[in-house]
Coordinates of C-alpha atoms in Angstrom, one line a residue:
M1167 CA 192.6 -14.4 167.5
A1168 CA 194.2 -12.1 170.1
T1169 CA 196.1 -15.1 171.3
A1170 CA 197.4 -15.7 167.8
I1171 CA 199.6 -12.6 168.0
S1172 CA 201.0 -13.2 171.4
A1173 CA 201.2 -17.0 171.0
N1174 CA 204.4 -19.0 170.8
K1175 CA 206.0 -20.3 167.6
A1176 CA 204.1 -23.6 167.6
E1177 CA 200.8 -22.0 168.3
L1178 CA 201.2 -19.4 165.5
L1179 CA 201.9 -22.2 162.9
A1180 CA 199.0 -24.3 164.3
I1181 CA 196.6 -21.4 164.0
A1182 CA 197.8 -20.7 160.4
D1183 CA 197.3 -24.4 159.5
S1184 CA 193.8 -24.5 161.1
V1185 CA 192.5 -21.4 159.4
A1186 CA 193.9 -22.5 156.0
K1187 CA 192.2 -25.9 156.2
E1188 CA 188.9 -24.5 157.5
K1189 CA 188.6 -21.8 154.8
L1190 CA 190.2 -24.0 152.1
I1191 CA 192.8 -21.4 151.2
D1192 CA 196.6 -21.5 150.9
K1193 CA 198.5 -21.5 154.2
A1194 CA 200.9 -18.9 152.7
I1195 CA 197.9 -16.4 152.5
V1196 CA 197.2 -16.8 156.2
I1197 CA 200.9 -16.4 157.1
E1198 CA 201.0 -13.2 154.9
A1199 CA 197.9 -11.9 156.7
M1200 CA 199.6 -12.5 160.1
E1201 CA 202.7 -10.7 158.9
D1202 CA 200.7 -7.8 157.7
A1203 CA 198.8 -7.6 161.1
I1204 CA 202.1 -7.7 163.1
Q1205 CA 203.7 -5.1 160.7
R1206 CA 200.8 -2.7 161.2
A1207 CA 200.9 -3.2 165.0
A1208 CA 204.6 -2.5 165.1
K1209 CA 204.1 0.7 163.1
N1210 CA 201.6 1.9 165.7
R1211 CA 204.2 1.0 168.4
Y1212 CA 207.3 2.6 166.8
G1213 CA 205.7 5.2 164.5
V1214 CA 203.9 4.9 161.2
E1215 CA 206.7 6.9 159.5
N1216 CA 209.0 3.9 159.8
D1217 CA 209.4 1.4 157.0
I1218 CA 208.8 -1.7 159.2
R1219 CA 208.8 -5.3 157.9
A1220 CA 207.7 -8.5 159.6
K1221 CA 208.6 -12.1 158.6
L1222 CA 207.0 -15.3 160.0
D1223 CA 209.0 -18.4 159.1
P1224 CA 206.3 -21.0 157.9
V1225 CA 208.5 -23.9 159.0
S1226 CA 210.1 -22.9 162.3
G1227 CA 207.6 -20.3 163.4
D1228 CA 210.3 -17.7 164.1
L1229 CA 209.1 -14.1 163.9
R1230 CA 211.5 -11.4 162.8
L1231 CA 210.8 -7.7 163.0
W1232 CA 213.0 -5.0 161.4
R1233 CA 213.1 -1.4 160.1
V1234 CA 214.6 -0.6 156.7
V1235 CA 216.7 2.5 156.6
E1236 CA 218.8 4.2 153.8
V1237 CA 222.5 5.1 154.4
V1238 CA 223.0 8.8 153.6
E1239 CA 225.7 11.4 154.3
Q1240 CA 223.3 13.8 156.0
V1241 CA 220.1 12.6 157.7
D1242 CA 217.0 14.5 156.8
D1243 CA 214.4 11.9 157.8
Y1244 CA 215.4 10.1 161.1
F1245 CA 212.7 7.5 160.6
K1246 CA 214.0 6.2 157.2
Q1247 CA 217.6 7.4 157.0
V1248 CA 220.8 6.8 158.9
D1249 CA 224.3 8.4 158.6
L1250 CA 227.5 6.3 158.0
K1251 CA 228.5 6.3 161.6
G1252 CA 225.2 4.9 162.7
A1253 CA 225.1 2.5 159.8
E1254 CA 228.5 1.0 160.8
K1255 CA 226.9 -0.1 164.1
L1256 CA 224.1 -1.9 162.3
Q1257 CA 226.1 -3.4 159.4
K1258 CA 229.8 -3.3 158.8
G1259 CA 231.0 -2.0 155.4
A1260 CA 227.8 -0.1 154.8
K1261 CA 228.1 2.6 152.1
V1262 CA 226.1 5.7 151.2
G1263 CA 223.1 4.6 149.1
D1264 CA 222.7 1.2 150.7
F1265 CA 219.5 0.1 152.4
I1266 CA 220.2 -1.8 155.6
V1267 CA 218.2 -3.6 158.2
D1268 CA 217.7 -2.3 161.8
P1269 CA 216.4 -5.2 163.9
L1270 CA 213.6 -4.3 166.3
P1271 CA 212.6 -6.1 169.5
P1272 CA 209.4 -8.1 169.7
I1273 CA 206.3 -6.1 170.7
E1274 CA 203.8 -6.7 173.3
F1275 CA 200.2 -6.5 172.1
G1276 CA 197.5 -4.8 174.2
R1277 CA 193.8 -5.4 173.8
I1278 CA 193.3 -2.7 171.2
Q1279 CA 196.3 -3.7 169.0
A1280 CA 195.3 -7.4 169.3
Q1281 CA 191.7 -6.6 168.2
A1282 CA 193.0 -4.5 165.2
S1283 CA 195.3 -7.3 164.2
K1284 CA 192.5 -9.8 164.4
Q1285 CA 190.4 -7.7 162.1
I1286 CA 193.2 -7.4 159.5
I1287 CA 193.8 -11.1 159.5
F1288 CA 190.0 -11.8 159.2
Q1289 CA 189.7 -9.4 156.3
K1290 CA 192.7 -10.9 154.4
V1291 CA 191.4 -14.4 154.9
R1292 CA 187.9 -13.4 153.9
D1293 CA 189.2 -11.8 150.7
A1294 CA 191.2 -14.9 149.9
E1295 CA 188.2 -17.1 150.5
R1296 CA 186.1 -15.0 148.2
E1297 CA 188.7 -15.1 145.5
R1298 CA 188.9 -18.9 145.9
Q1299 CA 185.1 -19.2 145.6
Y1300 CA 185.1 -17.1 142.4
D1301 CA 188.0 -19.1 140.8
E1302 CA 186.2 -22.3 141.7
F1303 CA 182.8 -21.5 140.2
K1304 CA 183.6 -19.1 137.3
D1305 CA 184.6 -22.1 135.1
R1306 CA 181.5 -24.0 136.1
V1307 CA 179.0 -21.8 134.2
N1308 CA 176.3 -24.0 132.4
E1309 CA 177.2 -26.9 134.7
I1310 CA 174.6 -28.8 136.7
I1311 CA 175.2 -28.4 140.5
T1312 CA 173.4 -29.9 143.5
G1313 CA 172.9 -28.0 146.8
V1314 CA 170.7 -27.8 149.9
V1315 CA 168.1 -25.1 150.3
K1316 CA 169.5 -22.9 153.1
R1317 CA 166.8 -20.2 153.3
V1318 CA 164.1 -18.5 151.2
E1319 CA 164.2 -14.7 151.1
F1320 CA 161.6 -12.6 149.3
G1321 CA 160.9 -15.5 147.0
H1322 CA 164.6 -16.1 146.1
V1323 CA 166.0 -19.4 147.1
V1324 CA 169.5 -19.4 148.7
V1325 CA 171.3 -22.7 148.1
D1326 CA 174.2 -24.1 150.2
L1327 CA 176.7 -25.4 147.6
G1328 CA 179.2 -26.7 150.3
R1329 CA 182.0 -24.1 150.0
A1330 CA 179.8 -21.3 148.7
E1331 CA 176.2 -20.1 148.4
G1332 CA 174.2 -19.7 145.3
V1333 CA 170.8 -18.1 144.6
I1334 CA 167.9 -19.1 142.5
R1335 CA 166.1 -15.9 141.8
R1336 CA 162.3 -15.9 141.5
D1337 CA 162.3 -15.6 137.7
Q1338 CA 164.7 -18.6 137.4
Q1339 CA 162.5 -21.0 139.4
I1340 CA 159.9 -23.4 138.0
P1341 CA 156.5 -21.8 138.6
R1342 CA 154.4 -23.4 141.3
E1343 CA 157.3 -25.5 142.4
V1344 CA 157.5 -25.6 146.3
V1345 CA 161.0 -25.8 147.9
R1346 CA 161.6 -26.0 151.6
V1347 CA 164.6 -25.4 153.8
G1348 CA 166.7 -28.6 153.8
D1349 CA 165.5 -29.8 150.3
R1350 CA 168.2 -31.0 147.9
V1351 CA 167.9 -29.2 144.6
R1352 CA 169.6 -29.5 141.2
S1353 CA 170.2 -26.3 139.1
V1354 CA 172.5 -25.0 136.4
V1355 CA 175.1 -22.3 137.1
L1356 CA 173.8 -19.4 135.1
N1357 CA 176.4 -16.7 136.0
V1358 CA 179.2 -15.9 138.5
R1359 CA 179.9 -12.3 139.2
R1360 CA 182.4 -10.4 141.4
E1361 CA 180.7 -8.0 143.7
N1362 CA 181.7 -6.0 146.8
R1363 CA 180.0 -8.4 149.1
G1364 CA 181.8 -11.3 147.5
P1365 CA 181.2 -13.5 144.4
Q1366 CA 177.5 -14.0 143.5
I1367 CA 176.6 -17.3 142.1
F1368 CA 173.3 -17.2 140.1
L1369 CA 171.6 -20.5 139.6
S1370 CA 168.6 -21.5 137.4
R1371 CA 166.0 -24.2 137.1
A1372 CA 164.0 -22.4 134.4
H1373 CA 166.7 -21.8 131.8
P1374 CA 166.7 -24.0 128.6
E1375 CA 170.4 -24.8 129.5
F1376 CA 169.1 -26.7 132.6
M1377 CA 167.0 -29.0 130.4
K1378 CA 169.9 -29.5 128.0
K1379 CA 172.3 -30.5 130.8
L1380 CA 169.7 -32.9 132.3
F1381 CA 169.4 -34.6 128.9
A1382 CA 173.2 -34.9 128.7
Q1383 CA 173.1 -36.7 132.1
E1384 CA 170.4 -39.1 131.0
V1385 CA 171.4 -39.7 127.4
P1386 CA 174.9 -41.1 127.0
E1387 CA 174.9 -40.4 123.3
I1388 CA 174.6 -36.6 124.1
Y1389 CA 177.4 -36.8 126.6
D1390 CA 179.6 -38.6 124.1
G1391 CA 178.8 -36.0 121.3
I1392 CA 177.1 -38.5 119.0
I1393 CA 173.8 -36.6 119.4
E1394 CA 173.7 -32.8 119.7
I1395 CA 171.0 -30.6 121.1
K1396 CA 171.0 -27.7 118.5
A1397 CA 168.2 -25.6 120.0
A1398 CA 166.0 -25.6 123.1
A1399 CA 163.0 -23.5 124.3
R1400 CA 161.0 -23.6 127.5
D1401 CA 157.8 -22.4 129.0
P1402 CA 159.0 -23.4 132.5
G1403 CA 156.7 -25.8 134.4
S1404 CA 154.4 -26.3 131.4
R1405 CA 156.0 -27.2 128.0
A1406 CA 159.4 -27.3 126.2
K1407 CA 160.8 -28.2 122.8
I1408 CA 164.3 -29.3 121.9
G1409 CA 165.8 -29.8 118.4
V1410 CA 168.3 -32.7 118.2
I1411 CA 170.5 -34.1 115.5
S1412 CA 172.6 -37.3 115.2
H1413 CA 176.1 -37.3 113.9
D1414 CA 175.8 -41.1 113.4
G1415 CA 173.4 -42.1 110.7
S1416 CA 172.6 -45.4 112.4
I1417 CA 171.3 -43.7 115.6
D1418 CA 167.8 -42.1 115.7
P1419 CA 168.3 -38.9 117.8
V1420 CA 164.6 -38.6 118.9
G1421 CA 164.4 -42.3 119.9
A1422 CA 167.7 -42.1 121.8
C1423 CA 166.4 -39.1 123.8
V1424 CA 163.1 -40.8 124.5
G1425 CA 164.7 -44.0 125.7
M1426 CA 163.2 -47.4 126.3
K1427 CA 159.5 -46.9 127.1
G1428 CA 160.2 -43.2 127.6
S1429 CA 162.6 -43.9 130.6
R1430 CA 165.1 -41.2 129.6
V1431 CA 162.8 -38.4 128.8
Q1432 CA 160.6 -39.2 131.9
A1433 CA 163.6 -38.8 134.2
V1434 CA 164.0 -35.2 132.8
V1435 CA 160.3 -34.5 133.0
Q1436 CA 160.2 -35.6 136.6
E1437 CA 163.1 -33.3 137.5
M1438 CA 161.3 -30.4 135.7
Q1439 CA 158.1 -30.9 137.7
G1440 CA 156.1 -32.6 134.9
E1441 CA 157.0 -30.2 132.1
K1442 CA 155.9 -31.8 128.8
I1443 CA 158.9 -32.0 126.3
D1444 CA 158.6 -32.2 122.5
I1445 CA 161.7 -33.8 121.0
I1446 CA 162.1 -32.6 117.4
P1447 CA 164.6 -33.6 114.7
W1448 CA 166.8 -30.6 113.9
S1449 CA 167.4 -29.6 110.2
P1450 CA 169.7 -27.1 108.7
D1451 CA 166.9 -26.2 106.3
T1452 CA 164.9 -23.5 108.0
A1453 CA 161.5 -24.4 106.4
T1454 CA 161.9 -28.1 107.4
F1455 CA 162.9 -27.2 110.9
V1456 CA 159.9 -24.8 111.3
V1457 CA 157.5 -27.6 110.1
N1458 CA 159.0 -29.9 112.7
A1459 CA 159.0 -27.3 115.5
L1460 CA 155.2 -26.7 115.0
Q1461 CA 154.4 -30.4 115.7
P1462 CA 151.9 -31.8 116.4
A1463 CA 150.2 -29.4 113.9
N1464 CA 150.4 -30.2 110.2
V1465 CA 151.7 -27.5 108.0
S1466 CA 150.7 -26.8 104.4
R1467 CA 153.5 -24.6 103.3
V1468 CA 156.2 -22.2 104.6
V1469 CA 157.1 -18.8 103.2
I1470 CA 160.4 -17.2 104.5
D1471 CA 160.9 -13.5 104.5
E1472 CA 164.7 -13.1 104.8
E1473 CA 164.6 -9.2 104.8
E1474 CA 162.1 -9.1 107.7
D1475 CA 163.5 -12.2 109.4
R1476 CA 160.0 -13.6 109.6
I1477 CA 158.4 -16.9 108.6
E1478 CA 154.8 -17.2 107.3
V1479 CA 153.3 -20.6 108.0
V1480 CA 150.1 -21.7 106.3
V1481 CA 148.1 -24.5 108.0
P1482 CA 144.7 -26.2 107.2
D1483 CA 141.7 -24.5 108.9
D1484 CA 141.3 -27.5 111.3
Q1485 CA 145.0 -27.3 112.4
L1486 CA 145.0 -23.6 113.4
S1487 CA 144.3 -23.9 117.1
L1488 CA 146.7 -26.8 117.3
A1489 CA 149.5 -24.8 115.6
I1490 CA 149.0 -21.8 117.8
G1491 CA 148.6 -23.8 121.0
R1492 CA 146.9 -22.8 124.3
R1493 CA 147.6 -19.1 124.8
G1494 CA 149.9 -19.1 121.8
Q1495 CA 152.3 -21.5 123.6
N1496 CA 153.1 -23.8 120.6
V1497 CA 153.9 -21.1 118.1
R1498 CA 155.8 -19.1 120.8
L1499 CA 158.1 -22.0 121.6
A1500 CA 158.6 -22.8 117.9
S1501 CA 159.6 -19.2 117.4
Q1502 CA 162.1 -19.3 120.2
L1503 CA 163.4 -22.6 118.9
T1504 CA 164.0 -21.4 115.4
G1505 CA 165.0 -17.8 116.3
K1506 CA 162.5 -16.4 113.8
A1507 CA 159.2 -14.6 114.2
I1508 CA 156.4 -16.9 113.0
D1509 CA 153.0 -15.8 111.6
I1510 CA 150.3 -18.5 111.4
L1511 CA 147.8 -18.3 108.6
T1512 CA 144.9 -20.5 107.5
E1513 CA 144.5 -21.3 103.9
A1514 CA 141.7 -18.7 103.7
D1515 CA 143.9 -16.1 105.4
A1516 CA 146.7 -16.8 103.0
S1517 CA 144.5 -16.6 100.0
E1518 CA 143.0 -13.3 101.2
K1519 CA 146.5 -11.9 101.9
R1520 CA 147.7 -12.9 98.4
Q1521 CA 144.7 -11.4 96.8
K1522 CA 145.1 -8.1 98.7
E1523 CA 148.8 -7.9 97.8
F1524 CA 148.0 -8.6 94.2
V1525 CA 145.4 -5.8 94.0
E1526 CA 147.7 -3.3 95.8
R1527 CA 150.7 -4.0 93.6
S1528 CA 148.5 -3.9 90.4
E1529 CA 147.1 -0.5 91.4
M1530 CA 150.5 0.8 92.2
F1531 CA 151.8 -0.2 88.7
Q1532 CA 148.7 1.3 87.1
N1533 CA 149.2 4.7 88.8
E1534 CA 153.0 4.9 88.7
L1535 CA 153.5 3.5 85.1
D1536 CA 150.3 4.9 83.6
V1537 CA 149.3 1.5 82.2
D1538 CA 146.0 -0.4 82.0
E1539 CA 144.8 -3.0 84.6
T1540 CA 145.7 -6.0 82.4
L1541 CA 149.3 -5.0 81.8
A1542 CA 149.7 -4.2 85.5
Q1543 CA 148.3 -7.5 86.6
L1544 CA 150.7 -9.3 84.1
L1545 CA 153.7 -7.6 85.8
V1546 CA 152.5 -8.7 89.3
A1547 CA 151.7 -12.3 88.1
E1548 CA 155.3 -12.5 86.8
G1549 CA 156.6 -11.7 90.3
F1550 CA 157.3 -8.0 90.0
G1551 CA 156.4 -6.2 93.2
A1552 CA 158.2 -2.8 93.2
L1553 CA 159.1 -0.1 90.8
E1554 CA 162.8 -0.7 91.4
E1555 CA 162.4 -4.3 90.1
V1556 CA 161.0 -3.0 86.8
A1557 CA 163.4 -0.1 86.5
Y1558 CA 166.6 -2.0 86.8
V1559 CA 165.8 -5.5 85.6
E1560 CA 167.4 -6.7 82.3
I1561 CA 165.3 -5.7 79.3
E1562 CA 165.4 -9.3 78.0
E1563 CA 163.6 -10.5 81.2
L1564 CA 160.8 -8.0 80.7
A1565 CA 160.5 -8.8 77.0
T1566 CA 160.1 -12.5 77.6
I1567 CA 156.7 -11.9 79.3
E1568 CA 153.9 -13.1 77.1
G1569 CA 152.5 -10.2 75.0
F1570 CA 155.6 -8.0 75.6
D1571 CA 158.3 -7.0 73.1
E1572 CA 161.5 -5.1 73.5
D1573 CA 159.9 -1.7 72.7
L1574 CA 157.2 -2.2 75.4
A1575 CA 159.8 -3.4 77.9
Q1576 CA 162.0 -0.4 77.2
E1577 CA 159.0 2.0 77.6
L1578 CA 158.0 0.4 80.9
Q1579 CA 161.5 0.6 82.2
N1580 CA 161.8 4.3 81.2
R1581 CA 158.4 5.0 82.9
A1582 CA 159.6 3.2 86.1
Q1583 CA 162.8 5.2 86.3
E1584 CA 160.8 8.4 85.8
A1585 CA 158.4 7.4 88.6
L1586 CA 161.3 6.7 90.9
E1587 CA 162.8 10.1 90.1
R1588 CA 159.4 11.8 90.9
R1589 CA 159.4 9.9 94.2
E1590 CA 163.0 11.0 94.9
E1591 CA 162.1 14.6 94.2
A1592 CA 159.0 14.5 96.4
N1593 CA 161.1 13.0 99.2
R1594 CA 163.8 15.7 98.7
E1595 CA 161.3 18.5 99.0
E1596 CA 159.8 16.9 102.2
R1597 CA 163.3 16.4 103.6
R1598 CA 164.2 20.0 103.1
A1599 CA 160.8 21.1 104.6
L1600 CA 161.7 19.1 107.7
G1601 CA 165.0 21.0 108.0
V1602 CA 167.4 18.0 107.3
D1603 CA 170.8 19.3 106.4
D1604 CA 172.1 18.7 102.8
A1605 CA 175.3 17.3 104.4
L1606 CA 173.4 14.1 105.3
T1607 CA 172.8 13.4 101.6
T1608 CA 176.6 12.6 101.3
M1609 CA 176.3 9.7 103.7
P1610 CA 176.6 6.2 102.2
Y1611 CA 173.5 4.1 101.6
L1612 CA 171.1 6.9 102.7
T1613 CA 168.3 7.7 100.2
E1614 CA 166.0 10.7 100.3
A1615 CA 163.2 8.5 101.7
M1616 CA 165.5 7.4 104.5
L1617 CA 166.4 11.1 105.2
V1618 CA 162.7 11.9 105.5
T1619 CA 162.3 9.2 108.1
L1620 CA 165.4 10.5 109.9
G1621 CA 164.0 14.0 109.9
K1622 CA 160.7 12.9 111.3
A1623 CA 162.6 11.2 114.1
G1624 CA 164.4 14.5 114.9
I1625 CA 167.8 13.5 113.2
K1626 CA 168.6 16.6 111.1
T1627 CA 172.3 17.2 111.3
L1628 CA 175.5 15.2 111.1
D1629 CA 176.0 15.5 114.8
D1630 CA 172.5 14.1 115.4
L1631 CA 173.3 11.1 113.2
A1632 CA 176.8 10.7 114.7
D1633 CA 175.4 10.5 118.2
L1634 CA 173.3 7.4 117.4
A1635 CA 174.4 3.8 118.1
T1636 CA 174.2 1.3 115.3
D1637 CA 171.2 -0.5 116.9
E1638 CA 169.3 2.8 117.3
L1639 CA 169.7 3.4 113.6
V1640 CA 169.2 0.0 111.8
E1641 CA 168.1 -2.7 114.3
K1642 CA 165.2 -4.7 112.9
K1643 CA 161.8 -4.7 114.5
R1644 CA 161.1 -7.9 116.4
A1645 CA 157.4 -8.5 117.2
E1646 CA 155.9 -11.4 119.1
P1647 CA 154.5 -14.1 116.7
R1648 CA 150.8 -13.9 116.2
R1649 CA 148.1 -15.2 113.9
R1650 CA 147.1 -12.9 111.1
G1651 CA 143.7 -11.4 111.7
D1652 CA 144.3 -11.3 115.5
D1653 CA 143.2 -7.8 116.5
T1654 CA 144.3 -8.0 120.1
P1655 CA 146.1 -4.7 121.0
R1656 CA 149.8 -5.1 121.6
K1657 CA 152.8 -2.8 121.8
E1658 CA 154.5 -1.6 118.6
P1659 CA 157.7 -3.6 118.2
K1660 CA 160.8 -1.6 118.8
G1661 CA 163.5 -1.2 116.2
G1662 CA 166.0 1.2 114.7
I1663 CA 164.8 4.4 113.1
L1664 CA 165.6 3.0 109.6
A1665 CA 164.5 -0.6 110.5
E1666 CA 162.0 -0.7 107.6
Y1667 CA 164.7 -0.2 105.0
G1668 CA 166.5 -3.5 105.7
L1669 CA 170.0 -2.0 106.2
S1670 CA 172.6 -4.4 107.8
D1671 CA 174.5 -3.7 111.0
E1672 CA 177.7 -3.2 108.9
Q1673 CA 176.0 -0.6 106.7
G1674 CA 174.6 1.2 109.8
N1675 CA 178.0 1.3 111.4
E1676 CA 179.5 2.7 108.1
I1677 CA 176.9 5.4 108.0
I1678 CA 177.5 6.5 111.6
M1679 CA 181.3 6.4 111.2
A1680 CA 181.0 8.6 108.1
A1681 CA 178.8 11.0 110.1
R1682 CA 181.5 11.2 112.8
A1683 CA 184.4 11.8 110.3
H1684 CA 184.0 15.6 110.6
W1685 CA 184.7 15.4 114.4
F1686 CA 188.2 14.1 113.7
A1687 CA 188.7 16.5 110.8
D1688 CA 187.9 19.4 113.2
E1689 CA 190.5 18.1 115.6
E1690 CA 193.4 18.1 113.1
P1691 CA 193.4 21.8 112.5
A1692 CA 193.1 22.4 116.2
K1693 CA 196.2 20.2 116.8
A1694 CA 198.1 21.9 114.1
G1695 CA 197.3 25.3 115.6
E1696 CA 198.5 24.2 119.0
E1697 CA 201.7 22.9 117.5
D1698 CA 202.3 26.2 115.7
A1699 CA 201.7 28.1 119.0
I1700 CA 204.2 25.9 120.8
A1701 CA 206.8 26.4 118.1
D1702 CA 206.3 30.2 118.2
S1703 CA 206.7 30.3 122.0
E1704 CA 209.9 28.3 121.7
Q1705 CA 211.3 30.7 119.2

């Protein structure tokens, strides 16, 4: 590159063309890098205080070097200014305030200057090449790409993509798959990030998106949009499930994905190292989709808990192991596919659970409403499960229960409201004992029971509450699916402090913003005081 600076016109342009083609970047960028290198070298020769410019003609190869100076009446900076007399010698008719050009003779490059210029050009070209790589791959996220294994470092596979390198991290590889240097591999572009060392292209063979894109390549109906993959879940190298739907009633989505004698699905299975794939018809009805997702197990019934975002599935006793799958694989994949936590129960488990809940609710009504066992059981049998439901339901609905009349319904409702008031008072006393400020009672949606929970978590002032993020306050707990009765120890699922109360993200955000309101109220008087002080000083 040292010869590039001292080369003749033709050689300069030839070098620029060669570098641009080799690095696949615009020739103008290489020309600009050369100009910058010559410009810096000239400043070292004539003085860095000078405003020196260089211009290399991309057609003729002519190189011009000049200094820009300002025309002034009295010169203060001899490097960047010139008086009228001196300006006349450079440009006739120059006036004070004009910026004129002072041509400079070509410079001879020594070894040090040539080496410095070489580094500048290399850096500019490298930056342009990195930017080109990022622009090329940033729009190819979720696209299948083929490359050659270049090397394996600490378990991570580096893939040569032709004009860039990608990496398949260890956790994005198919377990037990062996790749060697020189192997051709297909993977999906998972992410492209700008980093100091250049754009990093992260690839994956374990992500569900890889399987979806493979199906799109093998099934023309998916590529054409006739069939859509609505959900996918994988246990890489072992088993996978996809939910498909057809937008054409005459085409069976499952059959189209399987192909003649399984040819289409087998092509995907082979690429995924023998991973078994369950192709499931997708349904907008959650219960139906859960039943399909748990195939090949038969399901007796499905109970959806919208508040807890969980699904309870009851299966015959002989289907339990099939529904759960080896090491919980089947239910885990079904949970990922539906986006819901799934509990698997046998008929006996479900019956035991219902009986336990019936007894607990009956005892609660007996104690809180001071009624006999028969009346309490009647309430539970009619679907009442909480005091609030009795306290605020329409009187007519209570009165329609067999054996009830309006007087009894009114009496039960009054007792339920009194019981709720007793609970609220007990919670209020506990909240005060915990040291929770009364100011928190003015926050929207927060009950005394919620304030007790906050107090136990160390949230006792408006500032404590205001410092929380929404997910820290109300995020729902999400536990791994498991069969009821499974006593295997596991970590307590994480969630927001008030997760058990079922508040939405919008409500949580409103609570936090209300807690922060006093911060802004405190700022207003301070601003007003500052403005008064400024006004007084001006007077």
